[in-house]
mmCIF file of C-alpha atoms in Angstrom:
data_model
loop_
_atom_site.group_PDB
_atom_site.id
_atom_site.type_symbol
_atom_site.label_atom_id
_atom_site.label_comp_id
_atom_site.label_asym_id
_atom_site.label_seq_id
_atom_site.Cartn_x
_atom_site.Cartn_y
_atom_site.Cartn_z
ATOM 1 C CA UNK A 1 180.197 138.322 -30.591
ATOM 2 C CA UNK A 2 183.220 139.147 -31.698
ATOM 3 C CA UNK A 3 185.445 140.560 -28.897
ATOM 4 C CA UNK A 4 188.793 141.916 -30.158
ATOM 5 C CA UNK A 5 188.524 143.924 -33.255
ATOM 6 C CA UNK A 6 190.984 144.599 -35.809
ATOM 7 C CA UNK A 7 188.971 146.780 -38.461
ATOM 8 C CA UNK A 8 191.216 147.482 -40.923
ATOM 9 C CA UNK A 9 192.471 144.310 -43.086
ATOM 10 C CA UNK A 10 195.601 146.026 -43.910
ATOM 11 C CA UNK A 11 198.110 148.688 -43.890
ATOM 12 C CA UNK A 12 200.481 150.157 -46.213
ATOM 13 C CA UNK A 13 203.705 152.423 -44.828
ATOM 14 C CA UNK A 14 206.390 153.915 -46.105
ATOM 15 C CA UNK A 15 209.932 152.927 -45.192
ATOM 16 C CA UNK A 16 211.279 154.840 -42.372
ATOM 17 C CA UNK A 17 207.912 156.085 -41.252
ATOM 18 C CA UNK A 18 205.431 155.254 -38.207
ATOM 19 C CA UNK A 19 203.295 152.153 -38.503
ATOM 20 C CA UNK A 20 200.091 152.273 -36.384
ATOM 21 C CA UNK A 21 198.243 149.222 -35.838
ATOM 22 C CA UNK A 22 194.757 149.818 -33.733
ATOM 23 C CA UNK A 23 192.551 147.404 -32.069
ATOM 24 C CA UNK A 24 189.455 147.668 -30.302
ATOM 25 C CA UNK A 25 188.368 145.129 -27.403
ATOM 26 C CA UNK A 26 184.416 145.010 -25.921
ATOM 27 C CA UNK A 27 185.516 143.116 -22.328
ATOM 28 C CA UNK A 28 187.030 145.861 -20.077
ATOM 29 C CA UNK A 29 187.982 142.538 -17.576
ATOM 30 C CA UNK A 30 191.297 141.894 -18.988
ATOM 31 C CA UNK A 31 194.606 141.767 -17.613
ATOM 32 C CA UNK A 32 197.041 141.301 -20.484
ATOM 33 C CA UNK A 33 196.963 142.984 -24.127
ATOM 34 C CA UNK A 34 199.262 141.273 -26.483
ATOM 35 C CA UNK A 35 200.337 142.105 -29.854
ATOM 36 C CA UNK A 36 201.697 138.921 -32.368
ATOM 37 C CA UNK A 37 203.451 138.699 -35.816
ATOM 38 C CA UNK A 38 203.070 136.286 -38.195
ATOM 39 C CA UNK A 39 204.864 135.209 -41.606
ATOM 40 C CA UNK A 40 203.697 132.647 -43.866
ATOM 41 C CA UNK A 41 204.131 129.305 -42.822
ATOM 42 C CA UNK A 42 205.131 130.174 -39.623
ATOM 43 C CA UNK A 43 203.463 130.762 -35.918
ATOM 44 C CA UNK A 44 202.495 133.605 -34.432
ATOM 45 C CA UNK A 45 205.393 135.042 -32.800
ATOM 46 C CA UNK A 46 205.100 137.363 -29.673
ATOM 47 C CA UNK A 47 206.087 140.797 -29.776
ATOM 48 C CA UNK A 48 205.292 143.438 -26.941
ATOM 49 C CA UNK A 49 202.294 142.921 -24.819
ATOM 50 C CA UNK A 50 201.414 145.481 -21.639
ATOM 51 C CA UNK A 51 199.415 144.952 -18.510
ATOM 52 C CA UNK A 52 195.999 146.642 -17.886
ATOM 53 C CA UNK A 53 197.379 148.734 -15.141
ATOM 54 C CA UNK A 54 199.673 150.567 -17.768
ATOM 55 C CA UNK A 55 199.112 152.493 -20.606
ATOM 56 C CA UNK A 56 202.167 152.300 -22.309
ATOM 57 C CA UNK A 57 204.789 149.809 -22.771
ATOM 58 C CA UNK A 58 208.035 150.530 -25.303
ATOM 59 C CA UNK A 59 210.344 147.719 -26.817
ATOM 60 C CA UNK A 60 213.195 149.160 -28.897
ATOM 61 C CA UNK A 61 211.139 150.458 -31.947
ATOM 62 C CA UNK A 62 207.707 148.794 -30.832
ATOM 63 C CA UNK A 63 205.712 150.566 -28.470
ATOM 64 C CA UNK A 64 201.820 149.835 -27.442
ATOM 65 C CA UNK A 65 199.422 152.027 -26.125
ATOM 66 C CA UNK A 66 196.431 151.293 -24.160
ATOM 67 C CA UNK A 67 193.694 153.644 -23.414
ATOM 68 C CA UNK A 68 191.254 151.290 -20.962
ATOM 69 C CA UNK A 69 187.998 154.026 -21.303
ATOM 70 C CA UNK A 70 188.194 153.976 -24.832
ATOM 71 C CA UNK A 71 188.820 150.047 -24.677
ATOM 72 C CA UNK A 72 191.207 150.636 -27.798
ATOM 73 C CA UNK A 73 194.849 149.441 -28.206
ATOM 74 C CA UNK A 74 197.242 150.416 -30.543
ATOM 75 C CA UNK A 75 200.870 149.181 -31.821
ATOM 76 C CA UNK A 76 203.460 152.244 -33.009
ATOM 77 C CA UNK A 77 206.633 150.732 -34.450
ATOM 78 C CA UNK A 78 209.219 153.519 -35.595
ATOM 79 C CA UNK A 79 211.018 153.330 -37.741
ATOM 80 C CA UNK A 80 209.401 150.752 -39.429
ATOM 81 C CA UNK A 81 211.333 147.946 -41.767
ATOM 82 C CA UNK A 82 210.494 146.297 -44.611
ATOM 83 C CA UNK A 83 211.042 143.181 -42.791
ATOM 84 C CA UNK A 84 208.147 144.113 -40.599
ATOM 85 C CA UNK A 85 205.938 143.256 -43.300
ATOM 86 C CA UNK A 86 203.829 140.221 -41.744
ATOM 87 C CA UNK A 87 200.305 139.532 -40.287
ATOM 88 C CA UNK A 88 199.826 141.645 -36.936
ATOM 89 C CA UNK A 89 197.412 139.970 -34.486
ATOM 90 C CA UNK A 90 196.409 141.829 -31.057
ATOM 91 C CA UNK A 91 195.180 139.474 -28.472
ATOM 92 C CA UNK A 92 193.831 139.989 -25.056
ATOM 93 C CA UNK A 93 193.809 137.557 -22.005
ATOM 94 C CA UNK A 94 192.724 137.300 -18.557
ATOM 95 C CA UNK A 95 194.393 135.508 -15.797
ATOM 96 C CA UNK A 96 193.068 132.565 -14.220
ATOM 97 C CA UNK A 97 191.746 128.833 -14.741
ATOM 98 C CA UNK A 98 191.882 129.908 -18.934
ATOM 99 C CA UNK A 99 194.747 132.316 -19.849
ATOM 100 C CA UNK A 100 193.889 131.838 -23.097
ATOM 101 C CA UNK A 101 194.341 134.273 -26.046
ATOM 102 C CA UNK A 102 191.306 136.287 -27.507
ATOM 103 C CA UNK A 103 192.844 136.744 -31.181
ATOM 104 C CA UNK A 104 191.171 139.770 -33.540
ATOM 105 C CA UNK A 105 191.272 138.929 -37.280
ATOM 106 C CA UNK A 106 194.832 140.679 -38.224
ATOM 107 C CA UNK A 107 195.988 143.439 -40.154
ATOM 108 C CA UNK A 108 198.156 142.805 -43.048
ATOM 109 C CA UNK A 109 200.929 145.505 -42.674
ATOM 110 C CA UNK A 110 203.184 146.199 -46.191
ATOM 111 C CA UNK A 111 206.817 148.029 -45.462
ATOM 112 C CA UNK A 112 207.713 150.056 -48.830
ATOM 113 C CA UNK A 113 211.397 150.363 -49.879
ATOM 114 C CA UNK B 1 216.841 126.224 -28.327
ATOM 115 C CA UNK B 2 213.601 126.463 -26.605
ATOM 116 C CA UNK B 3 210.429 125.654 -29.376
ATOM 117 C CA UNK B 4 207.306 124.075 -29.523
ATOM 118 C CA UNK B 5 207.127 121.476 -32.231
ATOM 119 C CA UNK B 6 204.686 119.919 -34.029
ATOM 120 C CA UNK B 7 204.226 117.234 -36.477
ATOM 121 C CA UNK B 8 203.445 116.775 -38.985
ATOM 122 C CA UNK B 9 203.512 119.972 -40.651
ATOM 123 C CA UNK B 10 201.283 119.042 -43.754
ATOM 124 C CA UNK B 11 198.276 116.016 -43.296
ATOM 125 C CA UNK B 12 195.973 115.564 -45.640
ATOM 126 C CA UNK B 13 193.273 112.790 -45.013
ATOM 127 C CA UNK B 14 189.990 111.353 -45.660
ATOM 128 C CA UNK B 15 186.686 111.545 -43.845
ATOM 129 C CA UNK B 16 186.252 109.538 -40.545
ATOM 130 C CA UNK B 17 189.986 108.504 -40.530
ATOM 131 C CA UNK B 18 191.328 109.119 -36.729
ATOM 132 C CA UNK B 19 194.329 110.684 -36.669
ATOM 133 C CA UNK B 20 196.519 112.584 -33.849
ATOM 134 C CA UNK B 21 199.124 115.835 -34.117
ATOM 135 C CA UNK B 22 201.621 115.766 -31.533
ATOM 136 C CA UNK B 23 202.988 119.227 -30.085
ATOM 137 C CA UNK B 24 205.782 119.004 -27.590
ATOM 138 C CA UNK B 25 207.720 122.233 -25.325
ATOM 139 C CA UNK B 26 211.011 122.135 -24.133
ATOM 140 C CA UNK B 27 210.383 124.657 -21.833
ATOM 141 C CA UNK B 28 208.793 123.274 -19.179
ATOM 142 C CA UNK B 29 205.728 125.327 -18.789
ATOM 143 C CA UNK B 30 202.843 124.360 -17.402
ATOM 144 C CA UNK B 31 200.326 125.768 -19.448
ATOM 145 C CA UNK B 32 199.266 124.731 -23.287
ATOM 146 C CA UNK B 33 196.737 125.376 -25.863
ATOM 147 C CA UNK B 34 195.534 124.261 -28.915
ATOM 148 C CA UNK B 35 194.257 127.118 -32.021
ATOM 149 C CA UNK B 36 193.051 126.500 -35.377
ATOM 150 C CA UNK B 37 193.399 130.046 -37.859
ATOM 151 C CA UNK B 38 190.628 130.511 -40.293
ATOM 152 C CA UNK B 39 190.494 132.780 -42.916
ATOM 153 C CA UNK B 40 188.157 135.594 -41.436
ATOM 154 C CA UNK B 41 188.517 134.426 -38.175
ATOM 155 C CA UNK B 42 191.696 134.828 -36.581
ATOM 156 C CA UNK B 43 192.985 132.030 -34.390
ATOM 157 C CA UNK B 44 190.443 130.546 -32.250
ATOM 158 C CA UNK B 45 191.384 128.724 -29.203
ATOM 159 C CA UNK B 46 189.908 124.715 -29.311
ATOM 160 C CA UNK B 47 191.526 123.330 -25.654
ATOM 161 C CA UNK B 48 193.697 123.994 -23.042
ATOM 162 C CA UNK B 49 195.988 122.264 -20.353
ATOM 163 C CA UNK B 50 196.919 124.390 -17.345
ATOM 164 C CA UNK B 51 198.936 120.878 -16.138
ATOM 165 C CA UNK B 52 199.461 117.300 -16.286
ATOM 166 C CA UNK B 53 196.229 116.134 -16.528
ATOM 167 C CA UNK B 54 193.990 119.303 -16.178
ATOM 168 C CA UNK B 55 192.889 120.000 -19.374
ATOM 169 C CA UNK B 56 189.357 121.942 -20.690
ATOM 170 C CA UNK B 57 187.677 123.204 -23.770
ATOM 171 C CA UNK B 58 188.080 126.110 -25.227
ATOM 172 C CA UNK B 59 185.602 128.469 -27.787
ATOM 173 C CA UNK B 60 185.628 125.740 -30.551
ATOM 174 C CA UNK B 61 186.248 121.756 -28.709
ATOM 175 C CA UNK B 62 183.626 120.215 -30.808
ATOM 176 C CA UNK B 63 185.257 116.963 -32.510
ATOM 177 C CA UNK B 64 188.644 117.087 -30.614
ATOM 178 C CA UNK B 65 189.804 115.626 -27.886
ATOM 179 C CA UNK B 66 193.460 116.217 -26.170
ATOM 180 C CA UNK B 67 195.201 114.106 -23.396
ATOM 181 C CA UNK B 68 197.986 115.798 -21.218
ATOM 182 C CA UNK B 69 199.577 112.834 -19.269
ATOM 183 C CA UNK B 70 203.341 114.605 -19.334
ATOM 184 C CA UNK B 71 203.965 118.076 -18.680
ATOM 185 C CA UNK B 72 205.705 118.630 -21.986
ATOM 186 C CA UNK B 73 203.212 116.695 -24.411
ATOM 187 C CA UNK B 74 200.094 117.874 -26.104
ATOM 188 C CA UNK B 75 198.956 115.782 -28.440
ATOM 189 C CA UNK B 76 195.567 116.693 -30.139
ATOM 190 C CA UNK B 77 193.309 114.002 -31.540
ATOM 191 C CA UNK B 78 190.839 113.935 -34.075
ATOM 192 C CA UNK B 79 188.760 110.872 -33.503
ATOM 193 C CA UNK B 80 186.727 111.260 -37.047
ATOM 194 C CA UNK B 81 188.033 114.220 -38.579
ATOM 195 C CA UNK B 82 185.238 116.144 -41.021
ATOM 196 C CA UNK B 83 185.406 118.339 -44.086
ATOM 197 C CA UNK B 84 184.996 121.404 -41.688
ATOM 198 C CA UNK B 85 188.120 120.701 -39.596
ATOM 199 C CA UNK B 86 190.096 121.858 -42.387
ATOM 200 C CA UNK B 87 192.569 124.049 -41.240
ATOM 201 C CA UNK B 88 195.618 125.409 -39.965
ATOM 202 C CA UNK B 89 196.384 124.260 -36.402
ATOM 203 C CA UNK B 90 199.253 125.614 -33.659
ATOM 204 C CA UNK B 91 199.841 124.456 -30.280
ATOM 205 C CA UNK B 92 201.215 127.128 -28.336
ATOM 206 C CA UNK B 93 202.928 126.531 -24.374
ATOM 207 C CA UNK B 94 202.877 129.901 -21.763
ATOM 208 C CA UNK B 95 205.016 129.705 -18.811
ATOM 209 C CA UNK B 96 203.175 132.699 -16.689
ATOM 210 C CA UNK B 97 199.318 134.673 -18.031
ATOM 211 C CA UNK B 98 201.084 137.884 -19.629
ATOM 212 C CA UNK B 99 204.450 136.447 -21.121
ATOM 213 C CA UNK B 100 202.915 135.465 -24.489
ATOM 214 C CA UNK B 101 202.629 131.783 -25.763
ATOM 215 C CA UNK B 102 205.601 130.348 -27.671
ATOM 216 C CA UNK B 103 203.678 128.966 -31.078
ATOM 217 C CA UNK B 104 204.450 126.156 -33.041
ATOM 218 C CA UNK B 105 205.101 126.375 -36.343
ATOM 219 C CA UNK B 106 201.582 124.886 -36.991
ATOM 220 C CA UNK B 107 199.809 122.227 -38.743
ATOM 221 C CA UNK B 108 197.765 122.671 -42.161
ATOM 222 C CA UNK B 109 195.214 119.488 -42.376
ATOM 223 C CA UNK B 110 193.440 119.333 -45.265
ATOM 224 C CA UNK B 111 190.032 116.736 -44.480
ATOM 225 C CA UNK B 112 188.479 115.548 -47.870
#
């Protein structure tokens, strides 16, 4: 069962404008929530992540929400960039003998000039 | 600069041929993992090393095996690589559960 979900394959903004990226998770037991970009023929790359005791978390023009009872996460990048068009991957992960990632899918997100 | 690196970048190889990707960090963290990316499936983790010598499986271990006998090494070995294993591997170190994993630029094997 799949346990992070990104539902929407991709995302189309304006230049200048908000991106929002959401993601849903089924396991309220994590610690960490983690958001990754990705171009082409390269590896994911971290971006912004946020503990499970917050609910916000802001990085120059990337900020993540978390809202634990609704067991959704989002990403909100302002203004966004053309070169912020990549592959978005959320990720969850719990502390212990595994930190390992829980990936969802991704969400294709297209800047427009 | 610190990196994870992995070679080769490109493999492509026949059924049943045993072959080995290396990842090495420059970091010195202790733990590292091992994902493949589908299409459709996100990354998927296949093992993970939380030290020298302490490694375990992850969601998808069947036909790989690792070996983590230096704290900066990785290497990830395919002992008779199949059709299905076609795909794009990274290796990925973390230094503390929260920080992120530093990727590697990843590995596309191609298994005909």
């Amino acid at each position: 069962d799949q346990q992070v979900k990104q539902n929407s394959p991709s995302l189309s903004v304006q230049e200048g404008r908000i991106s929002i990226l959401n993601c849903d998770y089924t396991n309220s037991m994590f610690d960490y929530f983690l958001w990754y970009k990705k171009y082409p023929a390269e590896g994911p790359t971290f971006l912004i992540s946020i503990s499970s005791i917050k609910d916000k978390n802001e990085d120059g023009r990337f900020t993540v929400f978390l809202n634990k009872s609704a067991k959704h996460l989002s990403l909100h990048i302002v203004p966004s960039q053309p070169g912020d068009s990549a592959v978005y991957f959320c990720a969850v992960q719990s502390t212990g003998a595994n930190s390992k990632l829980t990936f969802g899918k991704g969400i294709t997100l297209s800047v427009r000039p | 600069e610190a990196q994870v690196t992995q070679n080769p970048r490109y493999l492509i190889t026949v059924t049943g041929k045993k072959l080995t990707v290396t990842c090495s960090q420059n970091m010195n963290h202790e733990y590292m993992s091992w994902y493949r990316q589908d299409p459709g499936l996100g990354l998927r983790q296949i093992y993970y090393s939380m030290n020298v010598e302490v490694t375990d499986k992850g969601d998808v271990p069947e036909g790989y095996k690792v070996s983590r006998k230096e704290k900066r090494n990785f290497p990830l070995i395919l002992e008779s690589p199949s059709p299905n294993q076609t795909s794009l591997y990274f290796c990925a170190s973390s230094l503390v559960p929260g920080s992120g994993y530093t990727f590697g630029s990843g590995t596309r094997l191609t298994v005909v």
